[in-house]
PDB file of C-alpha atoms in Angstrom:
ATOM      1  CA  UNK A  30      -7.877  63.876  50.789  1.00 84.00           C
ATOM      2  CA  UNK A  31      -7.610  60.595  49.135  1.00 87.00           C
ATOM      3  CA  UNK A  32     -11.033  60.997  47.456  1.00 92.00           C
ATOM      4  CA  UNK A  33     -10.467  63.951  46.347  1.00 92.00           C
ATOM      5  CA  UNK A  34      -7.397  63.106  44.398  1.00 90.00           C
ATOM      6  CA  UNK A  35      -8.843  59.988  43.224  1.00 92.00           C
ATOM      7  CA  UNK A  36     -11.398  62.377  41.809  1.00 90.00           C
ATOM      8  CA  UNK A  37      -8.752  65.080  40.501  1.00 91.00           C
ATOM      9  CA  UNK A  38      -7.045  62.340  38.519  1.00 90.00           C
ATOM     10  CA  UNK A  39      -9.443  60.480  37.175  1.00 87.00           C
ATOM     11  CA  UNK A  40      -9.310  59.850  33.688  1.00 83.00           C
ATOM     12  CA  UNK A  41     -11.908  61.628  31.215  1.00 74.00           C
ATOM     13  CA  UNK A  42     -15.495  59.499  30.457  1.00 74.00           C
ATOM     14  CA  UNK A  43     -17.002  58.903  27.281  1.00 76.00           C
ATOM     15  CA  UNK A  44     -19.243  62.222  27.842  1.00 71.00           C
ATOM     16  CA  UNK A  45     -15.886  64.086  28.870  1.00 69.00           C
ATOM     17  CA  UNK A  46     -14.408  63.083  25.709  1.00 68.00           C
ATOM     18  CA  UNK A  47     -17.340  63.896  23.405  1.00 69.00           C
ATOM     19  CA  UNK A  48     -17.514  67.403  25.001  1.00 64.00           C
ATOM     20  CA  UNK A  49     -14.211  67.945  24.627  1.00 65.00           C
ATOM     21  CA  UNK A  50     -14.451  66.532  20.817  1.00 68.00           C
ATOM     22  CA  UNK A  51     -17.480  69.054  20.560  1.00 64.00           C
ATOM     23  CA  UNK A  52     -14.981  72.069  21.737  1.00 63.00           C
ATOM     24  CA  UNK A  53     -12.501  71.055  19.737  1.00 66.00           C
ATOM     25  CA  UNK A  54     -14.359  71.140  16.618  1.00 69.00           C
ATOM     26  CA  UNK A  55     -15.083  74.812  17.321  1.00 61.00           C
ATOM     27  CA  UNK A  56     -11.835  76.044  18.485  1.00 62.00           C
ATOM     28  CA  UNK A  57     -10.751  74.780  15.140  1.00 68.00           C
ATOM     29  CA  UNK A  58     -13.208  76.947  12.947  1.00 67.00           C
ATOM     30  CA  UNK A  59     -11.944  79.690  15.137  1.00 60.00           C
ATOM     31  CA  UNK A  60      -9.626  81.605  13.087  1.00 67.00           C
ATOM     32  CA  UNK A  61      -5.494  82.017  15.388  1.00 73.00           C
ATOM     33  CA  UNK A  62      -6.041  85.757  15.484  1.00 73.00           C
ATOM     34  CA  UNK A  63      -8.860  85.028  18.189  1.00 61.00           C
ATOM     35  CA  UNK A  64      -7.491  82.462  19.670  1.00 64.00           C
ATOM     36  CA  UNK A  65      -4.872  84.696  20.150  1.00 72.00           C
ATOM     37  CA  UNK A  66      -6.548  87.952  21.161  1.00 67.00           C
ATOM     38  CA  UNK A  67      -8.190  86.113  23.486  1.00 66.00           C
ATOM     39  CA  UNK A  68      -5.171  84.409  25.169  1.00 73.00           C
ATOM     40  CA  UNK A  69      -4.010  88.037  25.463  1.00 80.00           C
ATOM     41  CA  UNK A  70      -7.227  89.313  27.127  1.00 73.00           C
ATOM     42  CA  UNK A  71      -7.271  86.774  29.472  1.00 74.00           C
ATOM     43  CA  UNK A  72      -3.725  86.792  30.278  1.00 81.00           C
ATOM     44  CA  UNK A  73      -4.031  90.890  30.963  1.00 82.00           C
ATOM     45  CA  UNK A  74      -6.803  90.372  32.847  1.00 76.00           C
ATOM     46  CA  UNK A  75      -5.584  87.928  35.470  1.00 80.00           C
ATOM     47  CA  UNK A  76      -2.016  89.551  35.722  1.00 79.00           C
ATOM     48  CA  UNK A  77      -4.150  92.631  37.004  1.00 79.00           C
ATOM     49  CA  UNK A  78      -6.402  90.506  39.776  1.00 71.00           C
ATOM     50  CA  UNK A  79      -2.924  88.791  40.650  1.00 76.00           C
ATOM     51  CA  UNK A  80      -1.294  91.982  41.269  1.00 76.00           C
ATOM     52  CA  UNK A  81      -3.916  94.088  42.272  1.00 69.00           C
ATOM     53  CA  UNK A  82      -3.345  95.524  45.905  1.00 57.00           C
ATOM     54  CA  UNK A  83      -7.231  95.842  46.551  1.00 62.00           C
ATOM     55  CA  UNK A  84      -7.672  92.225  45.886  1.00 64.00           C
ATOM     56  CA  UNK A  85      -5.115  91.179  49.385  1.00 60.00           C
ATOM     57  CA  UNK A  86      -7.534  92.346  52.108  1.00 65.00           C
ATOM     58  CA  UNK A  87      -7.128  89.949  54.824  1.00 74.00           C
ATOM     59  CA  UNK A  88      -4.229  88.781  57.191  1.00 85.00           C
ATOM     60  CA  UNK A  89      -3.369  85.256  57.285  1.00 90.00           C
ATOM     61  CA  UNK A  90      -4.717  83.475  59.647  1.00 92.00           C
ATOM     62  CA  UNK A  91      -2.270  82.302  62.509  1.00 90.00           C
ATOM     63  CA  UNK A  92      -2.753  79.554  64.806  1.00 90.00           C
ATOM     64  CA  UNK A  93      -6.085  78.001  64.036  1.00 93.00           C
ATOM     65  CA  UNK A  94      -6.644  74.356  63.782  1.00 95.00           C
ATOM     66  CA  UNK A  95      -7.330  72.688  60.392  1.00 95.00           C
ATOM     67  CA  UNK A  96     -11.095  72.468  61.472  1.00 95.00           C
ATOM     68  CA  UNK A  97     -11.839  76.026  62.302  1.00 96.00           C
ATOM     69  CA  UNK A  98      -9.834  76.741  58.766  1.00 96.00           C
ATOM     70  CA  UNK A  99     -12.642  74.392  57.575  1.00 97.00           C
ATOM     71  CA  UNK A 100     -15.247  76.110  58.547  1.00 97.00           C
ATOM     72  CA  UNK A 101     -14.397  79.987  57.907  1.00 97.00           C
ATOM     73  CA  UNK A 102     -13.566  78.267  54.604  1.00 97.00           C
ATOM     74  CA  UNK A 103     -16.924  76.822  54.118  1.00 97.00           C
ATOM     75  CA  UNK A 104     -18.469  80.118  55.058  1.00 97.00           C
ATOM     76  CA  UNK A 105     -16.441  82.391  52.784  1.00 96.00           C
ATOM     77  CA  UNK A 106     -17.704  80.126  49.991  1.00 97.00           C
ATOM     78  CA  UNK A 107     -21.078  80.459  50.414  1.00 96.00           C
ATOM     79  CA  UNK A 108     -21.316  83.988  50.417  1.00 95.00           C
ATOM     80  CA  UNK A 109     -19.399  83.977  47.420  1.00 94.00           C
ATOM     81  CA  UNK A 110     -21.284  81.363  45.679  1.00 93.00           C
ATOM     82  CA  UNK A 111     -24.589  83.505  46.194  1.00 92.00           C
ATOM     83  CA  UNK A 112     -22.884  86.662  44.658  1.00 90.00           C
ATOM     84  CA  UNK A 113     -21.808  84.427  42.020  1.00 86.00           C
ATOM     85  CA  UNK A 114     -25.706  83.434  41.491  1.00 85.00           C
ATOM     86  CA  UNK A 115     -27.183  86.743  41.681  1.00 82.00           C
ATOM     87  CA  UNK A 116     -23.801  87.898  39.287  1.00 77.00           C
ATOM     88  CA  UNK A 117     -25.252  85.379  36.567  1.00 72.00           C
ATOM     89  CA  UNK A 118     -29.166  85.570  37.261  1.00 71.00           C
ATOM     90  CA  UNK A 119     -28.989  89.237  35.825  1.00 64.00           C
ATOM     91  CA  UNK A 120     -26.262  88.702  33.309  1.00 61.00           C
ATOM     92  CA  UNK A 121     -28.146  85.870  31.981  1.00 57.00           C
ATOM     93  CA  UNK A 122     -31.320  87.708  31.891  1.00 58.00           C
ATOM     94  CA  UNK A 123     -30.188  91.092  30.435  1.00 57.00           C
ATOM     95  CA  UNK A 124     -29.375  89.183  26.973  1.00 55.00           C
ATOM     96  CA  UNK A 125     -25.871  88.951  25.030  1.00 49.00           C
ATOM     97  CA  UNK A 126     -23.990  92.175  26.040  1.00 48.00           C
ATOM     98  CA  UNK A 127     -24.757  91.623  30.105  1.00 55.00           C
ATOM     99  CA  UNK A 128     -23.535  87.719  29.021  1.00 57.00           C
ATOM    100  CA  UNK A 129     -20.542  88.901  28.059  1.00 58.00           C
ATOM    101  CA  UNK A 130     -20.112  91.210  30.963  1.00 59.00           C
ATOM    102  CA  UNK A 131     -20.147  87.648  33.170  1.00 64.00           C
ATOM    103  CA  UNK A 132     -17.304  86.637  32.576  1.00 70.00           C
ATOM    104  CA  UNK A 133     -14.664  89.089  33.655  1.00 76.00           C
ATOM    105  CA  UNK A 134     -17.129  89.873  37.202  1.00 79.00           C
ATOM    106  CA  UNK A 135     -17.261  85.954  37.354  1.00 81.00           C
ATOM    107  CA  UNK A 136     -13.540  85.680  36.966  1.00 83.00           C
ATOM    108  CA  UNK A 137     -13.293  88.443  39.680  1.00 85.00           C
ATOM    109  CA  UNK A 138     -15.485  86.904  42.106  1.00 89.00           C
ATOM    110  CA  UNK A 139     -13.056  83.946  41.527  1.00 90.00           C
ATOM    111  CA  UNK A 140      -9.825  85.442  42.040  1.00 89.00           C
ATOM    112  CA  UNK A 141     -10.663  87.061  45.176  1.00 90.00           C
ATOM    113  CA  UNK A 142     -11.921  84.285  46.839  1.00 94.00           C
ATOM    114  CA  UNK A 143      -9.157  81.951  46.273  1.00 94.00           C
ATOM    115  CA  UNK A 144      -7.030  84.956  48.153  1.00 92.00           C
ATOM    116  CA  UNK A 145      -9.413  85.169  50.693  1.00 93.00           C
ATOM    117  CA  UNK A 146      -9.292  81.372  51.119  1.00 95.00           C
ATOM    118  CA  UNK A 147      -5.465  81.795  51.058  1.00 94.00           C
ATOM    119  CA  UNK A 148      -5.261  83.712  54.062  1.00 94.00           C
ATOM    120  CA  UNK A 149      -7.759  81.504  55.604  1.00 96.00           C
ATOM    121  CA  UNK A 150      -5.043  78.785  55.648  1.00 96.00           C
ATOM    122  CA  UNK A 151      -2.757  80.957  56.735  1.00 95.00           C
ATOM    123  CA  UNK A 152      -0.595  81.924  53.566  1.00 93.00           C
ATOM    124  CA  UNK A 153       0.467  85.426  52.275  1.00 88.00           C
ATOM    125  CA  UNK A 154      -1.401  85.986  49.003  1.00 83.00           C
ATOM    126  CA  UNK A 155       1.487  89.219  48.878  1.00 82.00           C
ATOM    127  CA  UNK A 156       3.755  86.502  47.813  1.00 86.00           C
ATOM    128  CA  UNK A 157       4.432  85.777  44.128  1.00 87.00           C
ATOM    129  CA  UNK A 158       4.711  82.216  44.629  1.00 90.00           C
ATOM    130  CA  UNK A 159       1.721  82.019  46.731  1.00 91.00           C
ATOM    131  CA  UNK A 160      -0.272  84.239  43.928  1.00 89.00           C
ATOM    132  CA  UNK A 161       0.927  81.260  41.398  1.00 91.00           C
ATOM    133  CA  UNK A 162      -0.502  78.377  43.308  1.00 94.00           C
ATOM    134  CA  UNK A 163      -3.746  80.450  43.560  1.00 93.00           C
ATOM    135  CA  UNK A 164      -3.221  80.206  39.349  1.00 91.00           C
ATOM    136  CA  UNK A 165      -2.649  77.267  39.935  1.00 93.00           C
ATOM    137  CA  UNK A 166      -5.798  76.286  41.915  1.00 95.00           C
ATOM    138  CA  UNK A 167      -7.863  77.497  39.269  1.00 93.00           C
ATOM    139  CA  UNK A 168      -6.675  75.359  36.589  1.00 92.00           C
ATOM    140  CA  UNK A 169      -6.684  72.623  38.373  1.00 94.00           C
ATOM    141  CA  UNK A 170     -10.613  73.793  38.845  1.00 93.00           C
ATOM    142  CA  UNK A 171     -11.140  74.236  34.941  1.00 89.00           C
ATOM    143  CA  UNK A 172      -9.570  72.306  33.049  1.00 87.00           C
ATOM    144  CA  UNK A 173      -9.836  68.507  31.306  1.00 83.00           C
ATOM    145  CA  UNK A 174      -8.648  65.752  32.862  1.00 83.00           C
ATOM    146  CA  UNK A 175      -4.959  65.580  31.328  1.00 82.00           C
ATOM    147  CA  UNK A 176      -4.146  69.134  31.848  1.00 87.00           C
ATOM    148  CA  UNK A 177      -5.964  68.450  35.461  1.00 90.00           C
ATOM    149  CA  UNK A 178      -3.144  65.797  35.791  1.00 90.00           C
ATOM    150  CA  UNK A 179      -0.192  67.560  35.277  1.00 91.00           C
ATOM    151  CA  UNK A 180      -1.159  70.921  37.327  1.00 93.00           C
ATOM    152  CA  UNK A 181      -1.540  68.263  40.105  1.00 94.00           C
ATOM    153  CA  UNK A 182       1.487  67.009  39.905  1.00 93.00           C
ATOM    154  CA  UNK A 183       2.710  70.617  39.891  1.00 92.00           C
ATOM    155  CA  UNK A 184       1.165  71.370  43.347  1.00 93.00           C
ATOM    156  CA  UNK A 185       2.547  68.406  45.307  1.00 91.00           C
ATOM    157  CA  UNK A 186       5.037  69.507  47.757  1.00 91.00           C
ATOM    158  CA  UNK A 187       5.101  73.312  46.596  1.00 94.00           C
ATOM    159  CA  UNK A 188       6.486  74.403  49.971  1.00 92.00           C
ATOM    160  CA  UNK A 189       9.503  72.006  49.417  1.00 91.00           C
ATOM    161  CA  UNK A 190      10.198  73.593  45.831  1.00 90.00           C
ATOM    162  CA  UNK A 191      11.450  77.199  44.350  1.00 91.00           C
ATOM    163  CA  UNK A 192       9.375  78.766  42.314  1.00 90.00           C
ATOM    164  CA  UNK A 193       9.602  81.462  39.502  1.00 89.00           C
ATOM    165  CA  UNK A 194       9.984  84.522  40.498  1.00 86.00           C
ATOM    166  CA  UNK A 195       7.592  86.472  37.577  1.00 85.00           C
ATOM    167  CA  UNK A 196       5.329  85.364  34.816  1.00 83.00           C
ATOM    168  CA  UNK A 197       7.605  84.539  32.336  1.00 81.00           C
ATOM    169  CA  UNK A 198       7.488  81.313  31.507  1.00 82.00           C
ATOM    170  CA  UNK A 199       3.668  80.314  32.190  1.00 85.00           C
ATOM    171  CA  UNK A 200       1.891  79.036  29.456  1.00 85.00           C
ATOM    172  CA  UNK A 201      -0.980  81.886  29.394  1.00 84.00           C
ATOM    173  CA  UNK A 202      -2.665  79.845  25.785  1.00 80.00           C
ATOM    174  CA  UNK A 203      -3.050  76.456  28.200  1.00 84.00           C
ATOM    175  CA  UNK A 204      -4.510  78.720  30.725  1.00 85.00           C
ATOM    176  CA  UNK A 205      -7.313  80.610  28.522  1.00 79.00           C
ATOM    177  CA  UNK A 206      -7.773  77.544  26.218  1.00 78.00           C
ATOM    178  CA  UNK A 207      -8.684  75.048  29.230  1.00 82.00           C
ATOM    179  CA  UNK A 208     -10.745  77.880  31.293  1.00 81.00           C
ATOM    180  CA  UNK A 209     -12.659  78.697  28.392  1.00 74.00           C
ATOM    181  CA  UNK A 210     -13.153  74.956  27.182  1.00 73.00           C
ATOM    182  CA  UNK A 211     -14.294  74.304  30.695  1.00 74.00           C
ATOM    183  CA  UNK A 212     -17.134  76.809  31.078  1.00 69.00           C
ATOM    184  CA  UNK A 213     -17.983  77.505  27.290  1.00 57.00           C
ATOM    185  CA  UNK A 214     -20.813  74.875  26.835  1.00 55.00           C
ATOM    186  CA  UNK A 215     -22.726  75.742  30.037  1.00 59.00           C
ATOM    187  CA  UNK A 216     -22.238  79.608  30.260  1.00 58.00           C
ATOM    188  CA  UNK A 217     -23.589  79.412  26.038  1.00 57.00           C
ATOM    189  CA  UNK A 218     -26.279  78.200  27.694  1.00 58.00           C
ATOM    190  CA  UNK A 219     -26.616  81.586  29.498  1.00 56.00           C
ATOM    191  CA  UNK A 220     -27.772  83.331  26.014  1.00 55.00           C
ATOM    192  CA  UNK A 221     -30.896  81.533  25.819  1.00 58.00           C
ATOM    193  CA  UNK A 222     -33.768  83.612  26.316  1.00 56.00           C
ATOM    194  CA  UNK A 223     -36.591  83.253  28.737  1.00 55.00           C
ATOM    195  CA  UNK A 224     -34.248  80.574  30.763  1.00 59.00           C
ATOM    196  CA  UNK A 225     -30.954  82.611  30.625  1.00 58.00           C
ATOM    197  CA  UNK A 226     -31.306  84.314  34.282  1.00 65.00           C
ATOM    198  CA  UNK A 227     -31.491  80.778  36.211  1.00 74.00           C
ATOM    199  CA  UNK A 228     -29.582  78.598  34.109  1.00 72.00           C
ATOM    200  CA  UNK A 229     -26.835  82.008  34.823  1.00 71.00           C
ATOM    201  CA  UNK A 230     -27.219  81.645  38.330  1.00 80.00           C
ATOM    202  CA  UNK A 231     -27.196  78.076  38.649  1.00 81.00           C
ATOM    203  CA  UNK A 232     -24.204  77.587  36.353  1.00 81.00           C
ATOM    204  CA  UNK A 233     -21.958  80.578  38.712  1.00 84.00           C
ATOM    205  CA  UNK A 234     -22.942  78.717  41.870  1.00 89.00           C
ATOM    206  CA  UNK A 235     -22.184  75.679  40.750  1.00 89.00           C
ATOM    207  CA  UNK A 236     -18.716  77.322  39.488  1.00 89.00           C
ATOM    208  CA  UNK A 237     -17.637  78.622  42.705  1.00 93.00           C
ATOM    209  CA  UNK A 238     -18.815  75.698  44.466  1.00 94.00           C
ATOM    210  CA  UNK A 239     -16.030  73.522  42.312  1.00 93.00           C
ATOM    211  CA  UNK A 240     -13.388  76.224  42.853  1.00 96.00           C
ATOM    212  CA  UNK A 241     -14.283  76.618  46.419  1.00 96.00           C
ATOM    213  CA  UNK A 242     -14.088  72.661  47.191  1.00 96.00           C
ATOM    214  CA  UNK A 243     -10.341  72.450  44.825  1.00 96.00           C
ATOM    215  CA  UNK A 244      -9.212  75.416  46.804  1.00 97.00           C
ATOM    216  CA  UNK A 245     -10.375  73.815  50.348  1.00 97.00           C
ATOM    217  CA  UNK A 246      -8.745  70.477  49.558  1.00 97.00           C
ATOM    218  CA  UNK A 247      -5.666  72.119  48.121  1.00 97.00           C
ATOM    219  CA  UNK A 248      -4.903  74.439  50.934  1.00 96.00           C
ATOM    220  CA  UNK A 249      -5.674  70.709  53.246  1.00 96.00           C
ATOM    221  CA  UNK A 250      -3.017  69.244  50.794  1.00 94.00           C
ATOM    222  CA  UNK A 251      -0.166  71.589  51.909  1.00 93.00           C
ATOM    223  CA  UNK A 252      -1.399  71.472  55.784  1.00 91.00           C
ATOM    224  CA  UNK A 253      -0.894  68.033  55.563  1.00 89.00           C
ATOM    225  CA  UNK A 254       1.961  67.667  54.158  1.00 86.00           C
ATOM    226  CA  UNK A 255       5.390  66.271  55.818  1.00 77.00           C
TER     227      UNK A 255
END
């Protein structure tokens, strides 16, 4: 657990900071009406998987050790980091209008496992304040390092805090702007021809592999706590 934060919080490196720089300079020749169409795609989009009945399939998990969470954990991922990979592998190689396509199956694929890991630890994903720290678990997945920071601080001792009890207040433009910064670069990639099927399946496994492992170690995080 200690690694892990030490490698949550650690501050951006000098390739961190030119990519961001990089994305910057884009989002800034990107005119506000789609920055905020976008923000209100994205934030329609996950209030549906958040809400969506079909999405809470499995009972929490009662009365398992921390280990055998572990490894149904570990298991879950895989098979979802291989649908993830054969997900991309065809978007990437069926050219710009499968590309697009990706990303709300990707983001799918993503939501539903961090309820399946959810349940896995023994948590009601039914609960609005347990569907917020799975929100919450992504970000802290994709996003830079100072937004990383502060969702971290957020998700320390959640059990011992209230939470809202709707939408509300969350900061959907954060949300989209550090997702999007996040996998931009690499999933642009996934338009190249020729090389756009494996770089799309290596760049979804490798996806779901980070959300899997922040999920894991988050879920840990509240085991563990006092």
């Amino acid at each position: 657990m200690a690694r892990w934060r030490a490698r949550v919080l650690k501050p951006p490196g000098p390739l961190d900071v030119a990519a961001r720089g990089l994305q910057g300079q884009i989002n800034r020749m990107i005119p506000e009406r789609v920055h905020a169409a976008v923000t209100t795609v994205m934030e329609g989009l996950t209030r549906t998987l958040l809400t969506g009945a079909d999405l809470t399939t499995a009972a929490a998990l009662r009365d398992a050790p921390l280990k055998e969470r572990d490894r149904r954990a570990w298991a879950a991922i895989d098979g979802y980091r291989a649908t993830a990979a054969v997900e991309g592998g065809v978007a990437g190689a069926g050219g710009f209008w499968l590309a697009v396509a990706d990303f709300p199956a990707l983001l799918t694929i993503k939501i539903k496992l961090l309820f399946d890991l959810a349940a896995l630890y023994g948590h009601e994903a039914e609960t609005f304040s347990e569907r917020l720290y799975i929100l919450a678990l992504f970000q802290l997945a994709f996003s830079g390092a100072e937004h990383r920071a502060k969702v971290f601080e957020g998700l320390e001792a959640w059990d011992a805090r209230a939470h809202p009890a709707d939408f509300a207040h969350f900061d959907w433009r954060s949300f989209q702007r550090e997702y999007r910064d996040y996998i931009d670069l690499a999933k642009l990639a996934q338009l190249i021809p020729v090389v756009g099927a494996p770089i799309g399946a290596v760049v979804n496994w490798r996806l779901l592999e980070r959300l899997g492992e922040t999920a894991v170690n988050g879920y840990r995080m509240r085991h563990l706590a006092p």
